[in-house]
């Protein structure tokens, strides 16, 4: 499936697309998970995994430089044969569908818990799928513009999170590396799930308007993701005591209760409502990516039919079965293993193959 001239995305849209797919509902509970594993040194675990994820992103970019005008299935079909392309397209379709379903169901659970406890899950899902379809059907350019808009509209959020610092105790962070590096490296594993989504480059790279800026773009995207998680984690670590933070399932939401305004009683409620737009940066792009790959698999040029089918299947699945919080955590563990295979192991193997293939081709020439 070749790139159409009207669907190119800018470097900034590309950065926000990748960051949006990575920064999702996981940010709400990440400070607690890091504190349970690495204590108050959990913020260092973010920096450690940032280097790993950025290296993985650069490997994916190096792979896609071999296919500047087509997605990864296009390259595989051209070099290895049609069935290799179809196999990779199927793998990416399944992976993006799991990412999509995980991000959407987690957002539905958050909405039911904090905003609409008496509304059925399938009703919330349908309400979220309607704008998703309207945006995703127009392709990567409109999805990229949507991501760019949401990022600009979210620039005020860090300023609000600075307000709890009046009651913060920075001494909680000291001493640094108090228990050695083993807890920090163990805590880095908690960053696998929050940073999943780099595989979007396998599809989005051909749409990048200035491909020579791809390396700088993925570095900027990984750094922006890292700064987001680092900021939220540090705010929670200095506000809560090392023992207290473990008592809150979503400390990023709970810390908002310390902020008081005369004109609003529960400030966390409108924040969660706005967070849904940020969380939509996970399921809207991945819905497009999943339907792109499935359309490639079935040799369809128009993704709208695949998009409609996927929306109907998700709505029906939610009507008959809504995962509980525990089942959602189990799906998260499955997604971690799937993500490690698709975004870390597979690109490393593929890059090794490409290097060997190019050397053999030059030798034969």
mmCIF file of C-alpha atoms in Angstrom:
data_model
loop_
_atom_site.group_PDB
_atom_site.id
_atom_site.type_symbol
_atom_site.label_atom_id
_atom_site.label_comp_id
_atom_site.label_asym_id
_atom_site.label_seq_id
_atom_site.Cartn_x
_atom_site.Cartn_y
_atom_site.Cartn_z
ATOM 1 C CA UNK A 1 0.000 0.000 0.000
ATOM 2 C CA UNK A 2 1.840 3.061 -1.251
ATOM 3 C CA UNK A 3 1.731 6.510 0.275
ATOM 4 C CA UNK A 4 -0.680 9.020 -1.248
ATOM 5 C CA UNK A 5 0.652 12.571 -1.678
ATOM 6 C CA UNK A 6 -2.087 14.138 0.461
ATOM 7 C CA UNK A 7 -1.406 11.977 3.506
ATOM 8 C CA UNK A 8 2.084 13.109 4.507
ATOM 9 C CA UNK A 9 2.688 14.102 8.120
ATOM 10 C CA UNK A 10 5.116 16.664 9.471
ATOM 11 C CA UNK A 11 7.958 15.829 11.838
ATOM 12 C CA UNK A 12 6.071 17.450 14.722
ATOM 13 C CA UNK A 13 2.949 15.402 14.015
ATOM 14 C CA UNK A 14 5.112 12.289 13.817
ATOM 15 C CA UNK A 15 6.632 13.079 17.234
ATOM 16 C CA UNK A 16 3.226 13.685 18.820
ATOM 17 C CA UNK A 17 1.775 10.538 17.229
ATOM 18 C CA UNK A 18 4.499 8.328 18.702
ATOM 19 C CA UNK A 19 4.370 10.053 22.096
ATOM 20 C CA UNK A 20 0.572 9.899 22.176
ATOM 21 C CA UNK A 21 0.524 6.154 21.524
ATOM 22 C CA UNK A 22 2.998 5.627 24.382
ATOM 23 C CA UNK A 23 1.597 7.996 27.016
ATOM 24 C CA UNK A 24 -1.719 6.485 28.055
ATOM 25 C CA UNK A 25 -3.590 5.287 31.120
ATOM 26 C CA UNK A 26 -0.352 3.738 32.427
ATOM 27 C CA UNK A 27 0.819 7.162 33.608
ATOM 28 C CA UNK A 28 -1.840 7.174 36.347
ATOM 29 C CA UNK A 29 -0.405 4.207 38.258
ATOM 30 C CA UNK A 30 3.243 4.326 37.149
ATOM 31 C CA UNK A 31 4.569 6.294 40.192
ATOM 32 C CA UNK A 32 3.101 3.688 42.551
ATOM 33 C CA UNK A 33 4.528 0.756 40.594
ATOM 34 C CA UNK A 34 7.983 2.337 40.472
ATOM 35 C CA UNK A 35 7.868 3.168 44.191
ATOM 36 C CA UNK A 36 6.895 -0.414 45.062
ATOM 37 C CA UNK A 37 9.814 -1.786 43.037
ATOM 38 C CA UNK A 38 12.586 0.813 43.273
ATOM 39 C CA UNK A 39 11.413 3.018 46.143
ATOM 40 C CA UNK A 40 12.120 6.729 45.805
ATOM 41 C CA UNK A 41 14.783 5.915 43.201
ATOM 42 C CA UNK A 42 12.044 4.913 40.758
ATOM 43 C CA UNK A 43 12.612 8.101 38.762
ATOM 44 C CA UNK A 44 16.092 6.789 37.859
ATOM 45 C CA UNK A 45 14.461 3.661 36.410
ATOM 46 C CA UNK A 46 12.672 5.928 33.926
ATOM 47 C CA UNK A 47 16.006 7.328 32.728
ATOM 48 C CA UNK A 48 17.488 3.829 32.393
ATOM 49 C CA UNK A 49 14.621 2.536 30.261
ATOM 50 C CA UNK A 50 14.565 5.743 28.237
ATOM 51 C CA UNK A 51 17.981 4.827 26.841
ATOM 52 C CA UNK A 52 16.781 1.300 26.014
ATOM 53 C CA UNK A 53 13.554 2.413 24.317
ATOM 54 C CA UNK A 54 15.339 5.140 22.362
ATOM 55 C CA UNK A 55 17.850 2.589 21.058
ATOM 56 C CA UNK A 56 14.969 0.315 20.001
ATOM 57 C CA UNK A 57 13.295 3.251 18.221
ATOM 58 C CA UNK A 58 16.491 4.043 16.331
ATOM 59 C CA UNK A 59 16.781 0.400 15.238
ATOM 60 C CA UNK A 60 13.233 0.540 13.841
ATOM 61 C CA UNK A 61 14.080 3.735 11.939
ATOM 62 C CA UNK A 62 17.188 2.085 10.476
ATOM 63 C CA UNK A 63 15.016 -0.793 9.292
ATOM 64 C CA UNK A 64 12.488 1.530 7.669
ATOM 65 C CA UNK A 65 15.185 3.438 5.774
ATOM 66 C CA UNK A 66 15.231 0.412 3.481
ATOM 67 C CA UNK A 67 11.579 1.046 2.604
ATOM 68 C CA UNK A 68 11.127 4.825 2.237
ATOM 69 C CA UNK A 69 7.993 4.568 0.069
ATOM 70 C CA UNK A 70 6.210 1.677 1.705
ATOM 71 C CA UNK A 71 5.403 0.161 5.080
ATOM 72 C CA UNK A 72 7.218 -2.834 6.564
ATOM 73 C CA UNK A 73 4.822 -5.365 4.933
ATOM 74 C CA UNK A 74 5.556 -3.698 1.566
ATOM 75 C CA UNK A 75 9.289 -4.169 2.068
ATOM 76 C CA UNK A 76 8.873 -7.768 3.249
ATOM 77 C CA UNK A 77 6.666 -8.625 0.272
ATOM 78 C CA UNK A 78 9.175 -7.105 -2.151
ATOM 79 C CA UNK A 79 12.268 -8.749 -0.642
ATOM 80 C CA UNK A 80 11.015 -11.984 0.926
ATOM 81 C CA UNK A 81 7.816 -12.659 -0.956
ATOM 82 C CA UNK A 82 4.095 -11.972 -0.606
ATOM 83 C CA UNK A 83 3.546 -14.450 2.220
ATOM 84 C CA UNK A 84 6.277 -12.847 4.303
ATOM 85 C CA UNK A 85 4.530 -9.508 3.843
ATOM 86 C CA UNK A 86 1.176 -10.996 4.794
ATOM 87 C CA UNK A 87 2.675 -12.643 7.886
ATOM 88 C CA UNK A 88 4.155 -9.352 9.094
ATOM 89 C CA UNK A 89 0.912 -7.513 8.276
ATOM 90 C CA UNK A 90 -1.035 -10.077 10.335
ATOM 91 C CA UNK A 91 1.422 -9.776 13.226
ATOM 92 C CA UNK A 92 1.166 -5.973 13.251
ATOM 93 C CA UNK A 93 -2.633 -6.099 12.920
ATOM 94 C CA UNK A 94 -2.934 -8.329 15.993
ATOM 95 C CA UNK A 95 -0.456 -6.225 17.941
ATOM 96 C CA UNK A 96 -2.149 -2.897 17.211
ATOM 97 C CA UNK A 97 -5.556 -4.433 17.950
ATOM 98 C CA UNK A 98 -4.341 -5.556 21.379
ATOM 99 C CA UNK A 99 -2.864 -2.091 22.051
ATOM 100 C CA UNK A 100 -6.114 -0.512 20.916
ATOM 101 C CA UNK A 101 -8.344 -2.776 23.003
ATOM 102 C CA UNK A 102 -6.145 -2.448 26.096
ATOM 103 C CA UNK A 103 -6.050 1.356 25.960
ATOM 104 C CA UNK A 104 -9.772 1.641 25.241
ATOM 105 C CA UNK A 105 -10.951 -0.771 27.962
ATOM 106 C CA UNK A 106 -8.690 0.846 30.557
ATOM 107 C CA UNK A 107 -10.135 4.251 29.660
ATOM 108 C CA UNK A 108 -13.659 2.841 29.950
ATOM 109 C CA UNK A 109 -12.876 1.438 33.408
ATOM 110 C CA UNK A 110 -11.439 4.795 34.521
ATOM 111 C CA UNK A 111 -14.549 6.552 33.200
ATOM 112 C CA UNK A 112 -16.892 4.159 35.009
ATOM 113 C CA UNK A 113 -14.940 4.444 38.268
ATOM 114 C CA UNK A 114 -14.645 8.228 38.429
ATOM 115 C CA UNK A 115 -17.265 9.758 36.126
ATOM 116 C CA UNK A 116 -20.136 7.460 35.047
ATOM 117 C CA UNK A 117 -20.442 4.584 37.545
ATOM 118 C CA UNK A 118 -24.036 3.757 36.550
ATOM 119 C CA UNK A 119 -23.498 3.808 32.785
ATOM 120 C CA UNK A 120 -22.939 0.415 31.081
ATOM 121 C CA UNK A 121 -19.448 -0.126 29.728
ATOM 122 C CA UNK A 122 -20.677 -0.812 26.199
ATOM 123 C CA UNK A 123 -22.463 2.570 26.090
ATOM 124 C CA UNK A 124 -19.254 4.380 27.072
ATOM 125 C CA UNK A 125 -17.352 2.339 24.477
ATOM 126 C CA UNK A 126 -19.771 3.285 21.695
ATOM 127 C CA UNK A 127 -19.576 6.961 22.691
ATOM 128 C CA UNK A 128 -15.781 6.791 22.467
ATOM 129 C CA UNK A 129 -15.775 4.846 19.186
ATOM 130 C CA UNK A 130 -17.930 7.365 17.304
ATOM 131 C CA UNK A 131 -15.343 10.208 17.276
ATOM 132 C CA UNK A 132 -12.611 7.607 16.880
ATOM 133 C CA UNK A 133 -14.082 6.426 13.586
ATOM 134 C CA UNK A 134 -14.682 9.998 12.385
ATOM 135 C CA UNK A 135 -10.996 10.858 12.899
ATOM 136 C CA UNK A 136 -9.273 7.596 11.966
ATOM 137 C CA UNK A 137 -11.094 7.152 8.637
ATOM 138 C CA UNK A 138 -9.336 10.207 7.175
ATOM 139 C CA UNK A 139 -5.850 8.718 7.447
ATOM 140 C CA UNK A 140 -2.565 9.615 9.141
ATOM 141 C CA UNK A 141 -2.585 13.306 8.277
ATOM 142 C CA UNK A 142 -5.832 14.019 10.142
ATOM 143 C CA UNK A 143 -4.853 11.685 12.980
ATOM 144 C CA UNK A 144 -1.543 13.552 13.227
ATOM 145 C CA UNK A 145 -3.322 16.912 13.311
ATOM 146 C CA UNK A 146 -5.622 15.613 16.056
ATOM 147 C CA UNK A 147 -2.634 14.492 18.135
ATOM 148 C CA UNK A 148 -0.976 17.861 17.592
ATOM 149 C CA UNK A 149 -4.125 19.688 18.725
ATOM 150 C CA UNK A 150 -4.513 17.611 21.891
ATOM 151 C CA UNK A 151 -0.870 18.137 22.842
ATOM 152 C CA UNK A 152 -1.237 21.913 22.467
ATOM 153 C CA UNK A 153 -4.438 21.876 24.526
ATOM 154 C CA UNK A 154 -2.648 19.885 27.267
ATOM 155 C CA UNK A 155 0.269 22.257 27.802
ATOM 156 C CA UNK A 156 -1.403 23.794 30.875
ATOM 157 C CA UNK A 157 -1.560 20.508 32.815
ATOM 158 C CA UNK A 158 2.059 20.558 34.112
ATOM 159 C CA UNK A 159 1.434 24.027 35.568
ATOM 160 C CA UNK A 160 -1.459 22.704 37.670
ATOM 161 C CA UNK A 161 0.659 19.816 38.949
ATOM 162 C CA UNK A 162 3.182 22.330 40.268
ATOM 163 C CA UNK A 163 0.648 23.542 42.852
ATOM 164 C CA UNK A 164 1.016 20.494 45.174
ATOM 165 C CA UNK A 165 4.751 21.267 45.452
ATOM 166 C CA UNK A 166 3.855 23.770 48.201
ATOM 167 C CA UNK A 167 3.234 20.742 50.421
ATOM 168 C CA UNK A 168 6.029 18.586 48.971
ATOM 169 C CA UNK A 169 9.125 17.302 50.763
ATOM 170 C CA UNK A 170 12.091 16.907 48.410
ATOM 171 C CA UNK A 171 13.975 15.121 51.170
ATOM 172 C CA UNK A 172 11.965 12.022 50.188
ATOM 173 C CA UNK A 173 14.290 11.642 47.202
ATOM 174 C CA UNK A 174 17.409 11.435 49.368
ATOM 175 C CA UNK A 175 19.709 9.631 49.535
ATOM 176 C CA UNK A 176 19.950 8.776 45.847
ATOM 177 C CA UNK A 177 20.581 5.097 44.953
ATOM 178 C CA UNK A 178 20.105 4.253 48.629
ATOM 179 C CA UNK A 179 19.581 0.502 48.014
ATOM 180 C CA UNK A 180 22.002 0.056 45.124
ATOM 181 C CA UNK A 181 21.315 -0.362 41.427
ATOM 182 C CA UNK A 182 19.474 -3.679 41.522
ATOM 183 C CA UNK A 183 16.075 -2.206 42.573
ATOM 184 C CA UNK A 184 16.497 0.532 39.981
ATOM 185 C CA UNK A 185 17.189 -1.948 37.176
ATOM 186 C CA UNK A 186 14.302 -4.102 38.381
ATOM 187 C CA UNK A 187 12.065 -1.051 38.389
ATOM 188 C CA UNK A 188 13.053 -0.345 34.793
ATOM 189 C CA UNK A 189 10.929 -3.363 33.825
ATOM 190 C CA UNK A 190 7.860 -1.386 34.892
ATOM 191 C CA UNK A 191 8.600 0.977 32.000
ATOM 192 C CA UNK A 192 8.082 -1.687 29.322
ATOM 193 C CA UNK A 193 4.306 -1.377 29.250
ATOM 194 C CA UNK A 194 4.137 2.466 29.388
ATOM 195 C CA UNK A 195 6.537 2.818 26.444
ATOM 196 C CA UNK A 196 4.884 0.354 24.058
ATOM 197 C CA UNK A 197 3.896 1.857 20.713
ATOM 198 C CA UNK A 198 7.189 2.344 18.896
ATOM 199 C CA UNK A 199 6.042 -0.181 16.288
ATOM 200 C CA UNK A 200 3.887 2.608 14.834
ATOM 201 C CA UNK A 201 7.026 3.634 12.921
ATOM 202 C CA UNK A 202 6.673 0.474 10.803
ATOM 203 C CA UNK A 203 3.571 2.076 9.261
ATOM 204 C CA UNK A 204 4.035 5.821 9.768
ATOM 205 C CA UNK A 205 7.598 6.196 8.453
ATOM 206 C CA UNK A 206 6.645 6.299 4.744
ATOM 207 C CA UNK A 207 4.180 9.111 5.502
ATOM 208 C CA UNK A 208 6.853 11.275 7.108
ATOM 209 C CA UNK A 209 7.320 14.348 4.926
ATOM 210 C CA UNK A 210 10.992 14.854 5.770
ATOM 211 C CA UNK A 211 12.406 11.381 6.286
ATOM 212 C CA UNK A 212 15.898 12.726 6.894
ATOM 213 C CA UNK A 213 14.536 14.028 10.218
ATOM 214 C CA UNK A 214 13.215 10.625 11.343
ATOM 215 C CA UNK A 215 16.154 9.901 13.649
ATOM 216 C CA UNK A 216 15.850 13.268 15.385
ATOM 217 C CA UNK A 217 12.072 12.798 15.571
ATOM 218 C CA UNK A 218 12.201 9.450 17.379
ATOM 219 C CA UNK A 219 14.805 10.811 19.802
ATOM 220 C CA UNK A 220 12.530 13.784 20.490
ATOM 221 C CA UNK A 221 9.515 11.482 20.869
ATOM 222 C CA UNK A 222 11.294 9.153 23.312
ATOM 223 C CA UNK A 223 12.576 12.147 25.271
ATOM 224 C CA UNK A 224 9.115 13.753 25.439
ATOM 225 C CA UNK A 225 7.626 10.476 26.671
ATOM 226 C CA UNK A 226 10.388 10.165 29.263
ATOM 227 C CA UNK A 227 9.924 13.753 30.469
ATOM 228 C CA UNK A 228 6.166 13.220 30.869
ATOM 229 C CA UNK A 229 6.607 10.106 32.997
ATOM 230 C CA UNK A 230 9.529 11.628 34.897
ATOM 231 C CA UNK A 231 7.592 14.790 35.753
ATOM 232 C CA UNK A 232 4.515 12.937 37.035
ATOM 233 C CA UNK A 233 6.621 10.438 38.994
ATOM 234 C CA UNK A 234 8.731 13.100 40.690
ATOM 235 C CA UNK A 235 5.623 15.095 41.670
ATOM 236 C CA UNK A 236 4.110 12.034 43.350
ATOM 237 C CA UNK A 237 7.377 10.949 44.999
ATOM 238 C CA UNK A 238 7.991 14.324 46.649
ATOM 239 C CA UNK A 239 4.338 14.820 47.647
ATOM 240 C CA UNK A 240 3.693 11.389 49.167
ATOM 241 C CA UNK A 241 5.948 9.687 51.674
ATOM 242 C CA UNK A 242 7.703 6.468 50.514
ATOM 243 C CA UNK A 243 5.171 4.350 52.425
ATOM 244 C CA UNK A 244 2.116 6.463 51.662
ATOM 245 C CA UNK A 245 2.363 6.362 47.863
ATOM 246 C CA UNK A 246 1.750 2.600 47.809
ATOM 247 C CA UNK A 247 -1.728 3.186 49.308
ATOM 248 C CA UNK A 248 -2.982 4.964 46.187
ATOM 249 C CA UNK A 249 -3.772 2.943 43.088
ATOM 250 C CA UNK A 250 -3.615 6.017 40.825
ATOM 251 C CA UNK A 251 -1.476 8.601 42.648
ATOM 252 C CA UNK A 252 -1.432 10.925 39.619
ATOM 253 C CA UNK A 253 -5.185 11.417 40.156
ATOM 254 C CA UNK A 254 -5.102 11.312 43.955
ATOM 255 C CA UNK A 255 -2.530 14.106 44.180
ATOM 256 C CA UNK A 256 -5.060 16.451 42.576
ATOM 257 C CA UNK A 257 -7.213 16.261 45.729
ATOM 258 C CA UNK A 258 -4.689 18.512 47.446
ATOM 259 C CA UNK A 259 -5.588 21.332 45.022
ATOM 260 C CA UNK A 260 -8.498 23.507 46.140
ATOM 261 C CA UNK A 261 -10.488 26.049 44.154
ATOM 262 C CA UNK A 262 -13.516 27.909 45.461
ATOM 263 C CA UNK A 263 -15.526 27.363 42.304
ATOM 264 C CA UNK A 264 -15.108 23.564 42.150
ATOM 265 C CA UNK A 265 -15.362 20.898 44.828
ATOM 266 C CA UNK A 266 -13.667 17.861 43.236
ATOM 267 C CA UNK A 267 -11.015 19.061 40.841
ATOM 268 C CA UNK A 268 -9.972 15.533 39.859
ATOM 269 C CA UNK A 269 -13.322 14.934 38.095
ATOM 270 C CA UNK A 270 -12.890 17.492 35.266
ATOM 271 C CA UNK A 271 -9.254 16.472 35.003
ATOM 272 C CA UNK A 272 -10.220 12.845 34.347
ATOM 273 C CA UNK A 273 -12.756 14.009 31.758
ATOM 274 C CA UNK A 274 -10.000 15.947 29.996
ATOM 275 C CA UNK A 275 -7.582 13.032 30.379
ATOM 276 C CA UNK A 276 -9.867 11.004 28.115
ATOM 277 C CA UNK A 277 -8.764 13.180 25.210
ATOM 278 C CA UNK A 278 -5.131 12.419 26.081
ATOM 279 C CA UNK A 279 -5.836 8.703 26.438
ATOM 280 C CA UNK A 280 -7.556 8.790 23.031
ATOM 281 C CA UNK A 281 -4.100 9.378 21.546
ATOM 282 C CA UNK A 282 -3.555 5.678 22.223
ATOM 283 C CA UNK A 283 -6.631 4.080 20.693
ATOM 284 C CA UNK A 284 -7.308 6.460 17.775
ATOM 285 C CA UNK A 285 -3.859 6.113 16.100
ATOM 286 C CA UNK A 286 -3.677 2.375 16.857
ATOM 287 C CA UNK A 287 -7.119 1.894 15.346
ATOM 288 C CA UNK A 288 -5.868 3.475 12.130
ATOM 289 C CA UNK A 289 -2.649 1.423 12.264
ATOM 290 C CA UNK A 290 -4.566 -1.826 12.837
ATOM 291 C CA UNK A 291 -6.968 -1.187 9.954
ATOM 292 C CA UNK A 292 -4.104 -0.109 7.690
ATOM 293 C CA UNK A 293 -2.343 -3.424 8.269
ATOM 294 C CA UNK A 294 -5.537 -5.463 7.919
ATOM 295 C CA UNK A 295 -6.365 -3.628 4.684
ATOM 296 C CA UNK A 296 -2.895 -4.446 3.407
ATOM 297 C CA UNK A 297 -3.432 -8.059 4.411
ATOM 298 C CA UNK A 298 -6.645 -8.319 2.369
ATOM 299 C CA UNK A 299 -5.397 -6.070 -0.461
ATOM 300 C CA UNK A 300 -7.931 -3.310 0.232
ATOM 301 C CA UNK A 301 -7.075 0.259 -0.727
ATOM 302 C CA UNK A 302 -9.811 1.863 1.388
ATOM 303 C CA UNK A 303 -9.566 1.325 5.156
ATOM 304 C CA UNK A 304 -13.076 2.546 5.980
ATOM 305 C CA UNK A 305 -14.675 -0.857 5.578
ATOM 306 C CA UNK A 306 -12.095 -2.479 7.858
ATOM 307 C CA UNK A 307 -12.520 0.408 10.309
ATOM 308 C CA UNK A 308 -16.289 -0.064 10.493
ATOM 309 C CA UNK A 309 -15.911 -3.803 11.080
ATOM 310 C CA UNK A 310 -13.357 -3.239 13.844
ATOM 311 C CA UNK A 311 -15.560 -0.677 15.608
ATOM 312 C CA UNK A 312 -18.566 -3.015 15.477
ATOM 313 C CA UNK A 313 -16.505 -5.948 16.799
ATOM 314 C CA UNK A 314 -15.166 -3.889 19.713
ATOM 315 C CA UNK A 315 -18.652 -2.615 20.580
ATOM 316 C CA UNK A 316 -20.104 -6.146 20.485
ATOM 317 C CA UNK A 317 -17.193 -7.536 22.512
ATOM 318 C CA UNK A 318 -17.745 -4.893 25.193
ATOM 319 C CA UNK A 319 -21.490 -5.576 25.226
ATOM 320 C CA UNK A 320 -21.033 -9.290 25.919
ATOM 321 C CA UNK A 321 -17.840 -9.088 27.958
ATOM 322 C CA UNK A 322 -16.217 -6.278 29.941
ATOM 323 C CA UNK A 323 -12.838 -7.111 31.495
ATOM 324 C CA UNK A 324 -12.535 -6.554 35.220
ATOM 325 C CA UNK A 325 -9.598 -4.690 36.709
ATOM 326 C CA UNK A 326 -7.829 -7.985 37.475
ATOM 327 C CA UNK A 327 -8.428 -9.332 33.958
ATOM 328 C CA UNK A 328 -7.152 -6.053 32.566
ATOM 329 C CA UNK A 329 -3.944 -6.483 34.544
ATOM 330 C CA UNK A 330 -3.572 -10.003 33.132
ATOM 331 C CA UNK A 331 -4.032 -8.618 29.614
ATOM 332 C CA UNK A 332 -1.365 -6.043 30.444
ATOM 333 C CA UNK A 333 1.120 -8.817 31.239
ATOM 334 C CA UNK A 334 0.310 -10.542 27.935
ATOM 335 C CA UNK A 335 0.768 -7.240 26.126
ATOM 336 C CA UNK A 336 4.184 -6.745 27.747
ATOM 337 C CA UNK A 337 5.405 -10.076 26.359
ATOM 338 C CA UNK A 338 3.850 -9.344 22.961
ATOM 339 C CA UNK A 339 5.353 -5.861 22.928
ATOM 340 C CA UNK A 340 8.840 -7.059 23.842
ATOM 341 C CA UNK A 341 8.702 -9.492 20.929
ATOM 342 C CA UNK A 342 7.363 -7.006 18.364
ATOM 343 C CA UNK A 343 9.220 -3.837 19.377
ATOM 344 C CA UNK A 344 12.530 -5.106 20.741
ATOM 345 C CA UNK A 345 13.391 -8.666 19.693
ATOM 346 C CA UNK A 346 11.847 -8.676 16.195
ATOM 347 C CA UNK A 347 13.493 -5.373 15.059
ATOM 348 C CA UNK A 348 16.893 -6.579 16.296
ATOM 349 C CA UNK A 349 16.562 -9.828 14.317
ATOM 350 C CA UNK A 350 15.233 -7.976 11.284
ATOM 351 C CA UNK A 351 18.069 -5.424 11.316
ATOM 352 C CA UNK A 352 20.634 -8.231 11.520
ATOM 353 C CA UNK A 353 18.961 -9.894 8.522
ATOM 354 C CA UNK A 354 18.948 -6.636 6.525
ATOM 355 C CA UNK A 355 22.645 -6.019 7.191
ATOM 356 C CA UNK A 356 23.497 -9.580 6.104
ATOM 357 C CA UNK A 357 21.166 -9.385 3.084
ATOM 358 C CA UNK A 358 22.688 -6.096 1.866
ATOM 359 C CA UNK A 359 26.226 -7.469 2.216
ATOM 360 C CA UNK A 360 25.391 -10.611 0.243
ATOM 361 C CA UNK A 361 23.682 -8.573 -2.461
ATOM 362 C CA UNK A 362 26.701 -6.305 -2.837
ATOM 363 C CA UNK A 363 28.993 -9.323 -3.001
ATOM 364 C CA UNK A 364 26.903 -10.974 -5.702
ATOM 365 C CA UNK A 365 26.866 -7.758 -7.692
#
